Coordinates of C-alpha atoms in Angstrom, one line a residue:
X1 CA -0.1 0.2 -0.4
X2 CA 2.7 2.1 0.7
X3 CA 4.4 2.6 -2.9
X4 CA 1.0 2.9 -4.8
X5 CA 1.0 6.4 -6.0
X6 CA 4.8 5.3 -7.3
X7 CA 3.8 2.2 -9.2
X8 CA 0.2 1.7 -10.8
X9 CA 1.1 -1.7 -11.1
X10 CA 0.7 -2.2 -7.2
X11 CA -3.1 -2.5 -8.2
X12 CA -5.1 -4.7 -7.8
X13 CA -4.0 -5.0 -3.8
X14 CA -6.0 -6.2 -1.2
X15 CA -6.9 -4.8 2.5
X16 CA -8.6 -6.1 5.7
X17 CA -10.9 -4.6 7.8
X18 CA -11.5 -4.4 11.5
X19 CA -14.9 -6.4 11.2
X20 CA -12.6 -9.3 9.2
X21 CA -13.8 -9.1 5.8
X22 CA -11.1 -7.8 2.9
X23 CA -11.6 -5.9 0.1
X24 CA -10.1 -6.1 -3.2
X25 CA -8.8 -3.2 -4.7
X26 CA -9.0 -3.5 -8.9
X27 CA -9.1 0.2 -9.9
X28 CA -8.3 3.3 -9.0
X29 CA -10.6 6.2 -9.1
X30 CA -9.0 9.1 -7.8
X31 CA -5.9 10.1 -5.9
X32 CA -5.0 12.7 -3.5
X33 CA -1.4 12.2 -2.6
X34 CA -0.9 11.8 1.2
X35 CA -4.8 12.6 1.7
X36 CA -7.0 9.9 0.0
X37 CA -6.9 6.6 -2.5
X38 CA -10.8 6.0 -3.9
X39 CA -10.7 2.4 -5.1
X40 CA -13.3 0.4 -6.9
X41 CA -13.4 -3.3 -6.4
X42 CA -15.1 -6.0 -4.3
X43 CA -15.7 -6.9 -0.8
X44 CA -17.5 -10.1 -0.3
X45 CA -18.4 -10.2 -3.8
X46 CA -20.3 -7.5 -3.7
X47 CA -18.8 -4.4 -5.9
X48 CA -18.1 -1.7 -3.7
X49 CA -16.2 2.1 -4.0
X50 CA -13.8 2.9 -1.3
X51 CA -12.5 6.0 0.2
X52 CA -9.2 4.9 1.8
X53 CA -7.9 8.2 4.0
X54 CA -4.2 8.3 4.0
X55 CA -3.3 10.7 6.9
X56 CA -3.4 8.6 9.8
X57 CA -3.9 11.9 11.9
X58 CA -6.7 13.6 10.4
X59 CA -8.6 10.4 9.3
X60 CA -10.4 10.2 12.0
X61 CA -11.8 14.3 11.1
X62 CA -12.6 13.1 7.3
X63 CA -14.2 10.5 8.6
X64 CA -16.6 12.5 10.1
X65 CA -17.2 15.1 7.6
X66 CA -17.5 12.5 5.2
X67 CA -20.3 11.0 7.5
X68 CA -22.1 14.7 8.0
X69 CA -22.9 15.0 4.3
X70 CA -23.6 11.7 3.6
X71 CA -26.5 12.2 6.8
X72 CA -27.6 15.2 5.5
X73 CA -28.4 14.2 1.7
X74 CA -30.0 11.1 3.3
X75 CA -32.2 13.0 5.6
X76 CA -33.1 14.9 2.7
X77 CA -34.1 12.0 0.2
X78 CA -31.4 13.2 -2.0
X79 CA -29.9 9.9 -3.7
X80 CA -26.3 8.9 -3.0
X81 CA -24.7 5.8 -3.1
X82 CA -25.8 3.2 -0.3
X83 CA -23.1 2.8 2.7
X84 CA -21.8 -0.2 3.1
X85 CA -18.9 -0.1 5.8
X86 CA -17.5 2.7 7.8
X87 CA -14.3 2.4 10.0
X88 CA -10.1 1.4 9.7
X89 CA -9.0 -1.6 8.6
X90 CA -7.3 -4.1 10.5
X91 CA -4.0 -3.1 11.8
X92 CA -5.7 0.6 12.5
X93 CA -3.5 2.4 10.0
X94 CA -6.4 3.8 7.7
X95 CA -9.6 5.0 8.0
X96 CA -11.7 3.9 5.4
X97 CA -15.3 4.5 4.2
X98 CA -17.3 1.8 1.8
X99 CA -20.4 2.4 0.1
X100 CA -22.1 0.1 -3.0
X101 CA -21.5 0.5 -6.2
X102 CA -23.7 1.8 -8.6
X103 CA -23.4 0.0 -11.3
X104 CA -23.8 1.3 -15.3
X105 CA -23.7 4.4 -13.8
X106 CA -22.3 7.7 -15.8
X107 CA -20.8 10.6 -14.0
X108 CA -22.0 14.1 -15.3
X109 CA -18.4 15.2 -16.7
X110 CA -18.2 11.9 -18.9
X111 CA -21.8 12.8 -20.5
X112 CA -20.4 16.4 -20.8
X113 CA -17.4 15.3 -22.3
X114 CA -18.8 12.8 -25.0
X115 CA -21.4 14.9 -25.8
X116 CA -22.2 15.3 -29.8
X117 CA -24.0 18.6 -29.2
X118 CA -25.6 20.4 -26.4
X119 CA -28.9 19.8 -27.6
X120 CA -28.1 16.4 -26.8
X121 CA -27.5 17.0 -22.8
X122 CA -29.9 19.9 -22.3
X123 CA -32.4 17.5 -20.5
X124 CA -29.5 16.5 -18.6
X125 CA -28.6 20.0 -17.5
X126 CA -31.7 20.6 -16.7
X127 CA -32.2 18.0 -14.3
X128 CA -28.7 19.0 -12.9
X129 CA -30.4 22.7 -12.3
X130 CA -33.3 21.3 -10.4
X131 CA -31.0 19.0 -8.1
X132 CA -29.3 21.9 -7.5
X133 CA -32.5 23.7 -6.9
X134 CA -33.5 21.6 -4.6
X135 CA -30.5 21.2 -2.6
X136 CA -30.0 24.8 -2.3
X137 CA -33.9 25.2 -1.0
X138 CA -32.8 23.0 1.7
X139 CA -29.8 25.3 2.9
X140 CA -27.5 22.1 1.5
X141 CA -24.4 23.6 -0.2
X142 CA -21.6 21.7 -2.2
X143 CA -18.4 23.9 -1.3
X144 CA -16.3 21.6 -3.7
X145 CA -19.3 21.8 -6.9
X146 CA -17.7 19.8 -10.0
X147 CA -19.4 17.5 -12.7
X148 CA -17.8 14.6 -11.5
X149 CA -19.8 14.7 -8.1
X150 CA -22.8 13.4 -9.9
X151 CA -23.6 10.5 -10.8
X152 CA -26.6 9.5 -13.4
X153 CA -28.2 6.2 -13.9
X154 CA -31.6 5.4 -15.0
X155 CA -32.8 9.5 -14.6
X156 CA -31.5 9.2 -10.9
X157 CA -29.0 11.5 -10.0
X158 CA -26.8 10.4 -7.1
X159 CA -24.6 13.1 -5.1
X160 CA -21.1 12.1 -4.2
X161 CA -18.9 13.6 -1.7
X162 CA -20.5 14.0 0.9
X163 CA -17.4 15.6 2.9
X164 CA -17.2 18.7 0.9
X165 CA -21.3 19.6 1.6
X166 CA -22.2 21.7 4.3
X167 CA -25.9 22.9 5.4
X168 CA -26.9 26.7 5.7
X169 CA -29.0 27.9 8.2
X170 CA -31.9 29.0 5.9
X171 CA -32.4 28.6 1.9
X172 CA -29.1 30.0 -0.2
X173 CA -29.6 33.4 -0.9
X174 CA -29.5 34.7 -4.8
X175 CA -26.0 35.7 -3.9
X176 CA -24.7 32.5 -2.5
X177 CA -26.7 31.0 -5.2
X178 CA -25.5 32.9 -7.8
X179 CA -21.8 32.3 -6.4
X180 CA -22.5 28.1 -6.2
X181 CA -24.2 28.2 -9.4
X182 CA -21.3 30.0 -11.5
X183 CA -18.9 27.3 -9.5
X184 CA -20.7 24.7 -11.5
X185 CA -21.3 26.7 -15.0
X186 CA -17.5 27.5 -15.0
X187 CA -17.0 23.5 -15.7
X188 CA -18.6 23.6 -18.4
X189 CA -15.9 25.6 -20.7
X190 CA -15.7 28.6 -22.3
X191 CA -17.5 29.9 -25.2
X192 CA -20.6 28.5 -24.3
X193 CA -21.8 31.6 -22.8
X194 CA -25.3 31.6 -23.7
X195 CA -26.0 28.1 -22.9
X196 CA -24.4 29.0 -19.5
X197 CA -27.0 31.9 -19.0
X198 CA -29.7 29.6 -20.4
X199 CA -29.4 26.8 -17.3
X200 CA -28.8 29.7 -15.1
X201 CA -32.6 31.3 -16.2
X202 CA -34.0 27.6 -15.6
X203 CA -32.3 27.6 -12.2
X204 CA -33.6 31.2 -11.5
X205 CA -37.3 30.1 -12.0
X206 CA -37.3 26.8 -10.3
X207 CA -35.9 29.0 -7.3
X208 CA -38.6 31.5 -7.9
X209 CA -35.5 34.2 -8.4
X210 CA -36.4 37.5 -10.4
X211 CA -33.7 38.0 -12.8
X212 CA -32.0 41.2 -13.8
X213 CA -29.4 42.3 -16.3
X214 CA -27.0 42.7 -13.8
X215 CA -27.4 39.0 -12.4
X216 CA -26.1 37.8 -15.6
X217 CA -22.7 40.4 -15.3
X218 CA -22.0 38.6 -11.8
X219 CA -22.7 35.4 -12.7
X220 CA -20.4 35.6 -16.0
X221 CA -17.7 37.6 -13.1
X222 CA -18.0 34.3 -10.7
X223 CA -17.5 31.8 -13.8
X224 CA -14.0 34.0 -15.0
X225 CA -12.9 33.7 -11.7
X226 CA -13.9 30.4 -10.8
X227 CA -11.9 29.2 -14.2
X228 CA -9.1 31.2 -13.1
X229 CA -8.8 29.8 -9.7
X230 CA -9.5 25.9 -11.5
X231 CA -7.0 26.7 -13.8
X232 CA -4.4 27.5 -10.9
X233 CA -5.1 24.2 -8.8
X234 CA -5.3 22.6 -11.8
X235 CA -1.7 23.5 -13.1
X236 CA -0.1 22.4 -10.3
X237 CA -1.7 18.7 -10.6
X238 CA -0.8 18.3 -13.9
X239 CA 2.8 18.3 -12.7
X240 CA 2.5 16.0 -9.9
X241 CA 0.9 12.4 -8.9
X242 CA -3.0 12.7 -9.8
X243 CA -5.8 11.1 -10.5
X244 CA -5.2 11.2 -13.9
X245 CA -1.1 12.1 -14.2
X246 CA 1.7 9.9 -13.0
X247 CA 5.7 11.5 -13.1
X248 CA 8.6 10.1 -14.8
X249 CA 11.4 10.1 -13.1
X250 CA 14.4 8.2 -14.3
X251 CA 18.2 9.2 -13.8
X252 CA 18.6 11.8 -16.7
X253 CA 15.0 12.3 -17.9
X254 CA 11.7 13.7 -15.9
X255 CA 8.1 14.5 -16.9
X256 CA 4.6 13.4 -17.1
X257 CA 2.6 10.7 -18.1
X258 CA -1.3 10.3 -18.6
X259 CA -2.2 7.5 -16.1
X260 CA -5.0 5.7 -18.4
X261 CA -3.0 6.1 -21.4
X262 CA -0.1 3.7 -19.6
X263 CA 0.8 0.3 -22.0
X264 CA 3.7 -1.5 -21.7
X265 CA 4.5 -0.1 -24.9
X266 CA 4.4 3.3 -23.9
X267 CA 5.9 2.2 -20.4
X268 CA 9.2 0.7 -22.7
X269 CA 9.3 3.9 -24.4
X270 CA 8.9 6.3 -21.3
X271 CA 12.5 4.3 -19.9
X272 CA 14.4 4.8 -23.5
X273 CA 12.5 8.2 -25.5
X274 CA 15.3 7.6 -28.5
X275 CA 14.4 4.7 -29.1
X276 CA 10.9 4.9 -31.5
X277 CA 13.1 7.4 -33.6
X278 CA 15.1 4.1 -34.5
X279 CA 12.0 1.8 -34.6
X280 CA 11.6 0.1 -38.1
X281 CA 7.7 1.0 -38.0
X282 CA 7.3 4.6 -37.1
X283 CA 6.6 6.9 -39.7
X284 CA 8.8 10.1 -40.5
X285 CA 6.1 12.8 -40.8
X286 CA 8.6 15.7 -40.5
X287 CA 12.5 16.0 -39.9
X288 CA 13.9 19.4 -38.9
X289 CA 16.6 21.0 -37.1
X290 CA 14.3 22.5 -34.4
X291 CA 12.1 19.7 -34.2
X292 CA 11.5 16.0 -35.7
X293 CA 7.9 14.3 -35.7
X294 CA 7.1 10.9 -36.1
X295 CA 3.8 8.3 -36.0
X296 CA 4.2 5.4 -33.6
X297 CA 2.0 2.5 -32.7
X298 CA 2.3 1.5 -29.4
X299 CA -0.1 -2.0 -28.1
X300 CA -2.7 -1.0 -31.0
X301 CA -2.9 3.1 -30.3
X302 CA -1.1 5.5 -32.5
X303 CA 1.0 8.4 -31.5
X304 CA 2.4 11.3 -32.4
X305 CA 5.6 12.1 -30.9
X306 CA 7.6 15.7 -31.3
X307 CA 11.3 15.7 -30.1
X308 CA 12.4 19.0 -29.7
X309 CA 15.9 19.4 -31.0
X310 CA 18.6 21.1 -29.8
X311 CA 20.2 22.6 -32.5
X312 CA 23.5 23.6 -31.0
X313 CA 25.9 24.7 -27.9
X314 CA 24.5 28.5 -28.4
X315 CA 20.8 27.2 -28.5
X316 CA 21.1 24.9 -25.6
X317 CA 22.4 27.2 -23.1
X318 CA 19.5 29.6 -24.4
X319 CA 17.3 27.0 -23.6
X320 CA 18.9 25.2 -20.6
X321 CA 17.2 27.1 -17.8
X322 CA 13.7 27.9 -19.5
X323 CA 10.6 25.9 -19.5
X324 CA 11.3 22.9 -22.5
X325 CA 8.7 23.3 -25.3
X326 CA 7.3 20.1 -24.5
X327 CA 6.4 21.5 -20.6
X328 CA 5.0 24.3 -22.6
X329 CA 2.8 22.3 -24.9
X330 CA 1.2 20.2 -22.0
X331 CA 0.8 22.8 -19.7
X332 CA -1.2 24.5 -22.7
X333 CA -2.8 21.0 -23.9
X334 CA -4.2 20.4 -20.8
X335 CA -5.7 23.8 -20.6
X336 CA -7.5 23.2 -23.9
X337 CA -8.8 20.0 -22.4
X338 CA -9.6 21.7 -19.0
X339 CA -12.1 23.9 -20.8
X340 CA -13.2 21.2 -23.4
X341 CA -11.4 22.4 -26.6
X342 CA -10.9 20.1 -29.0
X343 CA -7.4 19.0 -28.4
X344 CA -4.9 16.3 -29.7
X345 CA -5.2 14.1 -26.1
X346 CA -1.8 15.0 -24.5
X347 CA -0.7 11.4 -23.6
X348 CA 3.1 12.5 -22.2
X349 CA 6.0 14.8 -22.0
X350 CA 9.5 13.7 -21.1
X351 CA 12.5 16.5 -21.0
X352 CA 16.3 15.7 -20.9
X353 CA 18.0 17.0 -17.5
X354 CA 21.6 17.6 -16.6
X355 CA 22.5 19.1 -13.4
X356 CA 19.2 20.7 -13.5
X357 CA 19.7 22.0 -17.2
X358 CA 17.2 21.5 -19.6
X359 CA 17.9 19.9 -23.1
X360 CA 16.3 17.6 -25.5
X361 CA 12.5 17.2 -24.9
X362 CA 9.9 14.9 -25.9
X363 CA 5.6 15.6 -26.2
X364 CA 3.3 12.8 -27.3
X365 CA 0.0 12.9 -28.4
X366 CA -2.7 11.0 -29.8
X367 CA -2.6 10.6 -33.8
X368 CA -4.9 12.2 -35.8
X369 CA -4.9 11.3 -39.3
X370 CA -7.3 13.9 -40.6
X371 CA -6.0 17.9 -41.7
X372 CA -8.0 20.6 -42.5
X373 CA -8.8 21.7 -45.6
X374 CA -10.4 24.6 -47.7
X375 CA -13.3 22.3 -48.5
X376 CA -13.6 21.8 -44.7
X377 CA -13.7 25.7 -43.9
X378 CA -16.1 26.3 -46.8
X379 CA -18.8 23.6 -44.9
X380 CA -18.1 24.6 -41.5
X381 CA -16.3 28.1 -40.9
X382 CA -18.3 28.6 -37.8
X383 CA -16.4 25.5 -36.3
X384 CA -13.2 27.1 -36.8
X385 CA -13.9 30.6 -35.7
X386 CA -16.1 29.0 -32.8
X387 CA -12.5 27.0 -32.0
X388 CA -10.2 30.5 -32.2
X389 CA -12.7 32.3 -30.0
X390 CA -12.9 29.5 -27.7
X391 CA -9.2 29.7 -27.9
X392 CA -9.0 33.6 -26.3
X393 CA -11.4 33.1 -24.2
X394 CA -8.5 30.6 -22.3
X395 CA -6.7 33.7 -22.5
X396 CA -4.3 31.6 -25.5
X397 CA -3.1 33.0 -29.1
X398 CA -1.5 30.5 -31.6
X399 CA 1.2 32.2 -33.7
X400 CA 1.3 29.6 -36.5
X401 CA -2.2 29.1 -37.7
X402 CA -1.2 27.5 -40.9
X403 CA -3.3 24.7 -42.4
X404 CA -1.4 21.7 -41.7
X405 CA -1.7 22.8 -37.7
X406 CA -5.8 22.5 -38.0
X407 CA -6.7 18.8 -37.7
X408 CA -9.9 17.0 -37.7
X409 CA -11.3 14.5 -34.8
X410 CA -13.6 12.1 -35.1
X411 CA -16.4 14.6 -34.3
X412 CA -15.9 16.3 -37.0
X413 CA -14.5 19.3 -35.2
X414 CA -10.9 21.6 -35.6
X415 CA -7.9 20.7 -33.6
X416 CA -5.3 22.8 -33.2
X417 CA -1.9 21.3 -32.8
X418 CA 1.7 22.8 -32.6
X419 CA 1.4 24.7 -29.1
X420 CA 5.1 24.9 -28.6
X421 CA 5.1 28.4 -29.7
X422 CA 1.5 29.7 -28.4
X423 CA 0.8 32.2 -25.8
X424 CA -0.6 32.3 -22.5
X425 CA -1.6 36.3 -22.1
X426 CA -2.4 37.8 -18.4
X427 CA -3.4 40.8 -20.2
X428 CA -6.1 41.3 -22.3
X429 CA -4.5 44.4 -24.1
X430 CA -1.5 41.7 -24.8
X431 CA -4.0 39.0 -26.2
X432 CA -6.2 41.3 -28.1
X433 CA -2.4 42.5 -30.3
X434 CA -1.4 39.1 -30.9
X435 CA -5.0 37.7 -31.5
X436 CA -4.7 40.5 -34.5
X437 CA -1.6 38.8 -35.5
X438 CA -2.8 35.6 -35.5
X439 CA -5.7 36.1 -37.6
X440 CA -4.0 37.8 -40.1
X441 CA -1.7 34.4 -40.0
X442 CA -5.0 32.5 -40.6
X443 CA -6.3 34.8 -43.3
X444 CA -2.8 34.2 -45.2
X445 CA -4.5 30.5 -45.7
X446 CA -6.7 31.6 -48.3
X447 CA -6.4 33.9 -51.5
X448 CA -6.9 37.7 -50.8
X449 CA -10.3 38.5 -51.8
X450 CA -11.6 35.1 -52.2
X451 CA -14.9 33.6 -51.1
X452 CA -13.4 32.1 -48.3
X453 CA -10.9 35.0 -47.5
X454 CA -14.3 37.3 -47.5
X455 CA -16.4 34.6 -45.0
X456 CA -13.7 34.2 -42.5
X457 CA -12.6 38.2 -42.6
X458 CA -16.1 39.5 -42.0
X459 CA -16.6 36.5 -39.0
X460 CA -13.4 38.1 -37.4
X461 CA -14.4 41.9 -37.5
X462 CA -17.1 41.3 -35.5
X463 CA -14.1 40.3 -32.7
X464 CA -12.8 43.9 -32.8

């Protein structure tokens, strides 16, 4: 149990409870280093989910907080998973709480991430708004409100994470509700302001609130504030052990990998990044002085590996103390993923270190075979402008918007790649300046005064 966060292969493991039963952990659902581990497994052949509190000194308090929230939900007949066991393991090292596993259920986060259209998920989001309105009318407040805290099966919405649930002395006021709903709506990403406004309007009607224009200004101010704080927190997570991420630490390499993408072949490559470039099965996509790009297959999954080369000793000295281009691309790709902007799935990055000095680095992403072309732009100009608008809403500009840097994913949506030169802005003035420059570069993909040039130029004129 001690080294579970170091090696994912420690799953499965078995833990004995004080009552003599054993739980067999089969899958990690969530990891918070030195705090808690959430696993799915079995106990007496029953499917269960267990939350194991790893801090021995604080475990009892965390357990009390969890039970306080669960009791509050049960008291008001709000669906929540059935309690199976509450106590400690046999050696008293860990406190834990076990629930019966609700099988064939889906988290709201999975539903939202896999949506094909907003219309398709609107009934589900309206049902969530009703659930939140009910809880808020009871004075129940989820302090850490996010999409994974809702589990849905057969139109029943289950509320999870009792430790983050509190009780207000009265129903939530309009101001408190704006803060809570702003937190929830911020989880839906950027570029869908009209949809977020519609969901809040539905919530306000359920609560009997009259809505004014200033309410929506306050709502989007809350959403913006929560988006900023969420990214600051998530930015730390993508560079440490977490539910979705695992650090790579070798003698002369370090980096991060998506825990869910790990496979024997990918794990082998992480120990020897150069091996892929001499693999006979790799396909060379680009061979330049500054970077080399290949396509390769690991365990029947296609990946793109981009190696950021060091051209000479002067180039090495300039980059030795800076963030590597692979780390930069990993960070911005994860930000887009957090904001639900389509992106070639980031898999891993590695950078060489020598006495703290950085040199060659590698970035791995999922392979997308289809490149954007003028026919796609003509058929779906609104998808291109929506992508660039969402990018700007994340305070990011792309410095090389040539057609080959726009791919098409399985949902026929445009996806940007090649973020090593992209910029993240803290100033709106700099964002607007670089956005104009990016648009100017994008328009070079078309003949001046052509039909497509005119279509996009007219679209972009509305932005400024």
